[in-house]
Tab-separated table of N, CA, C and O in Angstrom:
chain	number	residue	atom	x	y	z
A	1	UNK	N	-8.142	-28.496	6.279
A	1	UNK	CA	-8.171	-27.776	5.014
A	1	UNK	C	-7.680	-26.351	5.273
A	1	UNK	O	-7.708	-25.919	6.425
A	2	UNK	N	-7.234	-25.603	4.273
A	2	UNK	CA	-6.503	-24.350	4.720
A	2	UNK	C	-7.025	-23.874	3.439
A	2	UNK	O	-7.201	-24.627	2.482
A	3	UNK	N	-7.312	-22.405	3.424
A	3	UNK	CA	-7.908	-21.224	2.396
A	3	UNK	C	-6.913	-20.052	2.960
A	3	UNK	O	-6.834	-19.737	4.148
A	4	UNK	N	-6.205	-19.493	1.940
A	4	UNK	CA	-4.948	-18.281	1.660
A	4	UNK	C	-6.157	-17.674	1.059
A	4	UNK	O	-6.875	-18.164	0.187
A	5	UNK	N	-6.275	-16.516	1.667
A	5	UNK	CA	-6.997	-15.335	1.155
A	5	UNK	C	-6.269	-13.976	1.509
A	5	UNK	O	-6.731	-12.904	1.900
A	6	UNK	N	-5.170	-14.320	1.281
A	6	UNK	CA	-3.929	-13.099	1.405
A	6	UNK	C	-4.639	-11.779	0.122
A	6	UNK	O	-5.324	-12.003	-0.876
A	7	UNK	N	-4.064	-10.252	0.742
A	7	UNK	CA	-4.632	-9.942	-0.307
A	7	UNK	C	-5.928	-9.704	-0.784
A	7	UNK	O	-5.971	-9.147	-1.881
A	8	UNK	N	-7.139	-10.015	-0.177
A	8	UNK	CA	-8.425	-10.122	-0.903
A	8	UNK	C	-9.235	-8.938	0.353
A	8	UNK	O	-8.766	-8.950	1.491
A	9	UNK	N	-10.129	-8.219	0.115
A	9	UNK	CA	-10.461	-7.204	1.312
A	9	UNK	C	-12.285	-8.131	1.266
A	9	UNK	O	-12.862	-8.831	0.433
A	10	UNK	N	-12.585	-7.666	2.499
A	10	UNK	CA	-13.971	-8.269	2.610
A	10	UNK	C	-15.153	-7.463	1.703
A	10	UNK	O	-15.308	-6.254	1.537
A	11	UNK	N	-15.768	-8.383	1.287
A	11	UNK	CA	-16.062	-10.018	1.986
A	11	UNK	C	-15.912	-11.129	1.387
A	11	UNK	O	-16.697	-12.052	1.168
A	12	UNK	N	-14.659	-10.938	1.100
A	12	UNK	CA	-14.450	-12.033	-0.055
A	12	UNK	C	-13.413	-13.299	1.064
A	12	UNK	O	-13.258	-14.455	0.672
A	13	UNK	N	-13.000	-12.960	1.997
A	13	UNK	CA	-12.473	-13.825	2.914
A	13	UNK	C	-13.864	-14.877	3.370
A	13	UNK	O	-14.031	-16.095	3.442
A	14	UNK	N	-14.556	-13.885	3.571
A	14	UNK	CA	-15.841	-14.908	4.349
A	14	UNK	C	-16.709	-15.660	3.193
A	14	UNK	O	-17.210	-16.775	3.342
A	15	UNK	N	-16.801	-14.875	2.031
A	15	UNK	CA	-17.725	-15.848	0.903
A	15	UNK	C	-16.716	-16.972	0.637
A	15	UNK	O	-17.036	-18.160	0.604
A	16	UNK	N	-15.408	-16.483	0.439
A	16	UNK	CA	-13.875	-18.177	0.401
A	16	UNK	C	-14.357	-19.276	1.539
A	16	UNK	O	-14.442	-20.496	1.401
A	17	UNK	N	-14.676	-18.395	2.818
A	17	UNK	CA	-14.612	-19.769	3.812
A	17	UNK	C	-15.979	-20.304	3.579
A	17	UNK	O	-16.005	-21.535	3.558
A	18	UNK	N	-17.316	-19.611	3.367
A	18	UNK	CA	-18.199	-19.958	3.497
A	18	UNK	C	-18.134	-21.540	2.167
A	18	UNK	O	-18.484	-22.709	2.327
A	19	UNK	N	-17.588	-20.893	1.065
A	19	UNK	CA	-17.771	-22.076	0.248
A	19	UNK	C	-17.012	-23.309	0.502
A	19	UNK	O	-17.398	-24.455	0.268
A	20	UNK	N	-15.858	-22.936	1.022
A	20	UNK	CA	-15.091	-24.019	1.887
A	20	UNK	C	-15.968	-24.891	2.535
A	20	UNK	O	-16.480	-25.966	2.222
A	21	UNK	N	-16.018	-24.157	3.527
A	21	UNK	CA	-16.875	-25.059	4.633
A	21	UNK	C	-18.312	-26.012	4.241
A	21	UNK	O	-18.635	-27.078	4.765
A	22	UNK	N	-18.979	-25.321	3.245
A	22	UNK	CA	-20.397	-26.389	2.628
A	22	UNK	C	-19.533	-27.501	1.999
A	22	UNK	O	-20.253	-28.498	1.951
A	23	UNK	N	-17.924	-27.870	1.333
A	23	UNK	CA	-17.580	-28.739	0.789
A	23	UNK	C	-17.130	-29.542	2.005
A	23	UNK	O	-16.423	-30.498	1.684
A	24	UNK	N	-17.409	-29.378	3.690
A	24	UNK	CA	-16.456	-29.877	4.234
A	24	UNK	C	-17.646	-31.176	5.474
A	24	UNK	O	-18.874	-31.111	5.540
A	25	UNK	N	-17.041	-31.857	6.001
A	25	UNK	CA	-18.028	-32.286	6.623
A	25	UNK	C	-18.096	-31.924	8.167
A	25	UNK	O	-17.008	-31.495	8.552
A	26	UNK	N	-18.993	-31.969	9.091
A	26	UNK	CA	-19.273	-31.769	10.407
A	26	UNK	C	-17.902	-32.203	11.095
A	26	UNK	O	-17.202	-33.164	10.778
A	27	UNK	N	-17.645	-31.135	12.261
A	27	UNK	CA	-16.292	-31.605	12.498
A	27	UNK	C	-15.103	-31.079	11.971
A	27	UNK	O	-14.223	-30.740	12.761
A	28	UNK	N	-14.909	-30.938	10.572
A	28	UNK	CA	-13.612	-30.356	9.898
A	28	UNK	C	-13.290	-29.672	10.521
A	28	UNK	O	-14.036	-29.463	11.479
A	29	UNK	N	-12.415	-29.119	10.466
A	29	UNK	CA	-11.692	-27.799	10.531
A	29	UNK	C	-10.645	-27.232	9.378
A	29	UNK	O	-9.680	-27.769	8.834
A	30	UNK	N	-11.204	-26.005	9.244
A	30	UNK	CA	-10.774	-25.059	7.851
A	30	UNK	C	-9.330	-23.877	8.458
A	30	UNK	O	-9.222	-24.211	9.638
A	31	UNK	N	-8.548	-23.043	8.267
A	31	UNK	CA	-7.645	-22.772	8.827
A	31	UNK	C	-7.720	-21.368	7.407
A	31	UNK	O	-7.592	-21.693	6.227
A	32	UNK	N	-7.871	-20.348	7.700
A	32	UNK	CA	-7.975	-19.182	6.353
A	32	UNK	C	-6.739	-18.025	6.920
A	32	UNK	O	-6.713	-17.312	7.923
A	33	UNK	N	-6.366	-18.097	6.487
A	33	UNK	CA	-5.030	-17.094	6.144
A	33	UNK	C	-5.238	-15.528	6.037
A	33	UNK	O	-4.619	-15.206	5.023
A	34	UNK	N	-5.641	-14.737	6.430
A	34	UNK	CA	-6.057	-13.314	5.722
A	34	UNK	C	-5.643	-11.872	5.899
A	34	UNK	O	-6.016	-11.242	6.889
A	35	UNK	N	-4.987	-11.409	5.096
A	35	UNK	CA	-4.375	-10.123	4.966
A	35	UNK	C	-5.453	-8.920	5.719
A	35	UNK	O	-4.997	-8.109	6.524
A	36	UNK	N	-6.364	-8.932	5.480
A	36	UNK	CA	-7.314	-7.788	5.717
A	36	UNK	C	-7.882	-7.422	7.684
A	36	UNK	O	-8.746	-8.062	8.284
A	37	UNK	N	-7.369	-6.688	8.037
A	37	UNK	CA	-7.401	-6.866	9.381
A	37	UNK	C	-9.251	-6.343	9.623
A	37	UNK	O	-9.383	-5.720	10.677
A	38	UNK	N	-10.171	-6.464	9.069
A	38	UNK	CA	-11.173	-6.654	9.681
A	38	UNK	C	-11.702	-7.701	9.541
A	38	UNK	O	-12.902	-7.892	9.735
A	39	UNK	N	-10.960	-8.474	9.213
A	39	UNK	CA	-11.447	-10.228	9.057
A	39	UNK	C	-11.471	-10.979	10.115
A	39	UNK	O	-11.706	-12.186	10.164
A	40	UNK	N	-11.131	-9.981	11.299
A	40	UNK	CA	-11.044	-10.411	12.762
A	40	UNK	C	-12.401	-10.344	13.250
A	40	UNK	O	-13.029	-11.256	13.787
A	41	UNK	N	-12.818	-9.073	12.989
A	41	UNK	CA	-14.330	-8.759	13.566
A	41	UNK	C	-15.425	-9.765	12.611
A	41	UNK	O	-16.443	-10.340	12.998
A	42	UNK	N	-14.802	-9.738	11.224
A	42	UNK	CA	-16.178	-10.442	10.587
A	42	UNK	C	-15.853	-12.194	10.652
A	42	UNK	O	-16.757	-13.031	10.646
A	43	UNK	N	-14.922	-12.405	10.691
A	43	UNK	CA	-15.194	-14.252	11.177
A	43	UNK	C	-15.428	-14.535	12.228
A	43	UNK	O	-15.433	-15.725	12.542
A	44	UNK	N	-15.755	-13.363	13.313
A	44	UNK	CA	-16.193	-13.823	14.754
A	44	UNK	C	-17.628	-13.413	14.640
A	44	UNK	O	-18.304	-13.564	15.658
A	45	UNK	N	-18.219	-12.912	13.561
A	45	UNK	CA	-19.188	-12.447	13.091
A	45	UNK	C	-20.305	-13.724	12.308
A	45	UNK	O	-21.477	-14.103	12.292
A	46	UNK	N	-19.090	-13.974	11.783
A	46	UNK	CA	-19.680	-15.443	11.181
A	46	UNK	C	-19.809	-16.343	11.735
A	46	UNK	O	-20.742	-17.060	11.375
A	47	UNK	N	-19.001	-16.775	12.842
A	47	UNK	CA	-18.908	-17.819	13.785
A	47	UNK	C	-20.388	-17.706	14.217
A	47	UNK	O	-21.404	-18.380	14.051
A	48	UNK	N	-20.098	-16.697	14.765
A	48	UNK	CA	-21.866	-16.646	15.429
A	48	UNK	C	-23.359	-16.598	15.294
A	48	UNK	O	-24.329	-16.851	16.009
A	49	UNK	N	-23.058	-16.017	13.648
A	49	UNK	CA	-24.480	-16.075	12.675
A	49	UNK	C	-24.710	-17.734	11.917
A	49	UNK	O	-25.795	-18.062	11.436
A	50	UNK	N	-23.587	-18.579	11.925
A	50	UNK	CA	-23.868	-19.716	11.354
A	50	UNK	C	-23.599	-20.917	11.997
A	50	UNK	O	-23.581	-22.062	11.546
A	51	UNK	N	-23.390	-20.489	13.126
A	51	UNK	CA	-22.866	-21.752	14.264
A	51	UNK	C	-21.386	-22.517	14.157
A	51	UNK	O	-20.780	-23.239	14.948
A	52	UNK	N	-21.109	-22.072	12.930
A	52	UNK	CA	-19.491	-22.459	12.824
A	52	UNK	C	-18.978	-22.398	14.593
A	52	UNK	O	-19.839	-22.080	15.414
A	53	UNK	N	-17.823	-22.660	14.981
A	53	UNK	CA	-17.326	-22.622	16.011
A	53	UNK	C	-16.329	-22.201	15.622
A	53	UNK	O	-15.752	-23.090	14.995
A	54	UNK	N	-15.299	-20.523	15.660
A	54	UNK	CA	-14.560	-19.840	15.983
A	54	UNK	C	-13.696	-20.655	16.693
A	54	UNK	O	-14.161	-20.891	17.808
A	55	UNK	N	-12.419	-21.281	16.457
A	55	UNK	CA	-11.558	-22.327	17.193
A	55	UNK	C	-10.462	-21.399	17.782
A	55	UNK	O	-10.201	-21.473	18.983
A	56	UNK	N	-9.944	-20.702	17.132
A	56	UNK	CA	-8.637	-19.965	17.101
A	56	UNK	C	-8.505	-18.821	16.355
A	56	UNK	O	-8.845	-18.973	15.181
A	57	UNK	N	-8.044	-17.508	16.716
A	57	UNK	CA	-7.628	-16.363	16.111
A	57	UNK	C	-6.494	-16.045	16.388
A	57	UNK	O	-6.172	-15.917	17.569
A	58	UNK	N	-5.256	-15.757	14.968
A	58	UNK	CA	-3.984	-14.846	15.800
A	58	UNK	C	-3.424	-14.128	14.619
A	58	UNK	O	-3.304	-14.386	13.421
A	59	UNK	N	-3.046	-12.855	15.620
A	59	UNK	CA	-2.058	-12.034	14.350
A	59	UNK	C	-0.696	-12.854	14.221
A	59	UNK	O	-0.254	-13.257	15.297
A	60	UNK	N	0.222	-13.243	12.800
A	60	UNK	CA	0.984	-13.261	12.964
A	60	UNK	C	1.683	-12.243	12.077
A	60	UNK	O	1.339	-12.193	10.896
A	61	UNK	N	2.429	-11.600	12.432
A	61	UNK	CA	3.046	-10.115	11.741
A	61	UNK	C	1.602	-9.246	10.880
A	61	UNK	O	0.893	-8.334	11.304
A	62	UNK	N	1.577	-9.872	9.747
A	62	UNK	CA	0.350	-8.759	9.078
A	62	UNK	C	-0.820	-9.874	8.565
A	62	UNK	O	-1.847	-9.522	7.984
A	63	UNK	N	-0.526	-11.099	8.841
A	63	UNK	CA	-1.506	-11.793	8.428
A	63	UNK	C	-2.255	-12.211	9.714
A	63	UNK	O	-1.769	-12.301	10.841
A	64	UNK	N	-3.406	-12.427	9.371
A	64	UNK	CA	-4.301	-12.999	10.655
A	64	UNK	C	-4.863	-14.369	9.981
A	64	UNK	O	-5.106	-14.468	8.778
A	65	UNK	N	-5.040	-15.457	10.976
A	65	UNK	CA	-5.340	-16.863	10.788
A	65	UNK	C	-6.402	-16.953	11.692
A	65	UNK	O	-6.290	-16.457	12.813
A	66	UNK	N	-7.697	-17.686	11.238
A	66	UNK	CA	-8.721	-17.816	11.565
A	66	UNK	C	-9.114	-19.458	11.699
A	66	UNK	O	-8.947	-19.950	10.583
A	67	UNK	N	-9.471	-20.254	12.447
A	67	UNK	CA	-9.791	-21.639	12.771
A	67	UNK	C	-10.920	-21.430	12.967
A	67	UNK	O	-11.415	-20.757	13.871
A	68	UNK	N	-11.403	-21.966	12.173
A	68	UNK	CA	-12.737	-22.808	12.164
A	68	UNK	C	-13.014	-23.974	12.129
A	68	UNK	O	-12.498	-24.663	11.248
A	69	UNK	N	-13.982	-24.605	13.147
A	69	UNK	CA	-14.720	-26.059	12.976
A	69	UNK	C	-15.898	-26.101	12.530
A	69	UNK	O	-16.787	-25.524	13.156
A	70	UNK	N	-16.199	-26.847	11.254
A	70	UNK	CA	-17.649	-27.195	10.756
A	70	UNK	C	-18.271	-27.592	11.601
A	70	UNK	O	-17.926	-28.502	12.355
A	71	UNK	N	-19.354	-26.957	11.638
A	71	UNK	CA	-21.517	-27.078	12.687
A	71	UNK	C	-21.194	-28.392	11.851
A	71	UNK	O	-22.013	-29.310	11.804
């Protein structure tokens, strides 16, 4: 599943994935798109407060992509 949250400043990247992810099942993996460069610090933030598993982070030019696997 993939969430474009181009554009949106926090915490509206993390309330997008959070609702994502309750629609998703154990295992998934979600893939979020996000303009806002502290969305680096707060989805590694989240990873760790909700057990999500942080899969992958990368800048590409001004967007940053975040992988996540559903707890």
């Amino acid at each position: 599943k993939e969430l474009d949250t181009r554009g949106l400043n926090c915490p509206l990247p993390i309330l997008k994935a959070k609702k994502a992810l309750t629609d998703m099942l154990s295992g998934e993996v979600l893939k979020v798109v996000a303009t806002d460069p502290g969305s680096v610090r707060d989805f590694q933030a989240f990873a760790r407060q909700t057990g999500n598993e942080l899969v992958e982070q990368q800048t590409v030019g001004e967007e940053y992509i975040h992988v996540l696997r559903r707890r």
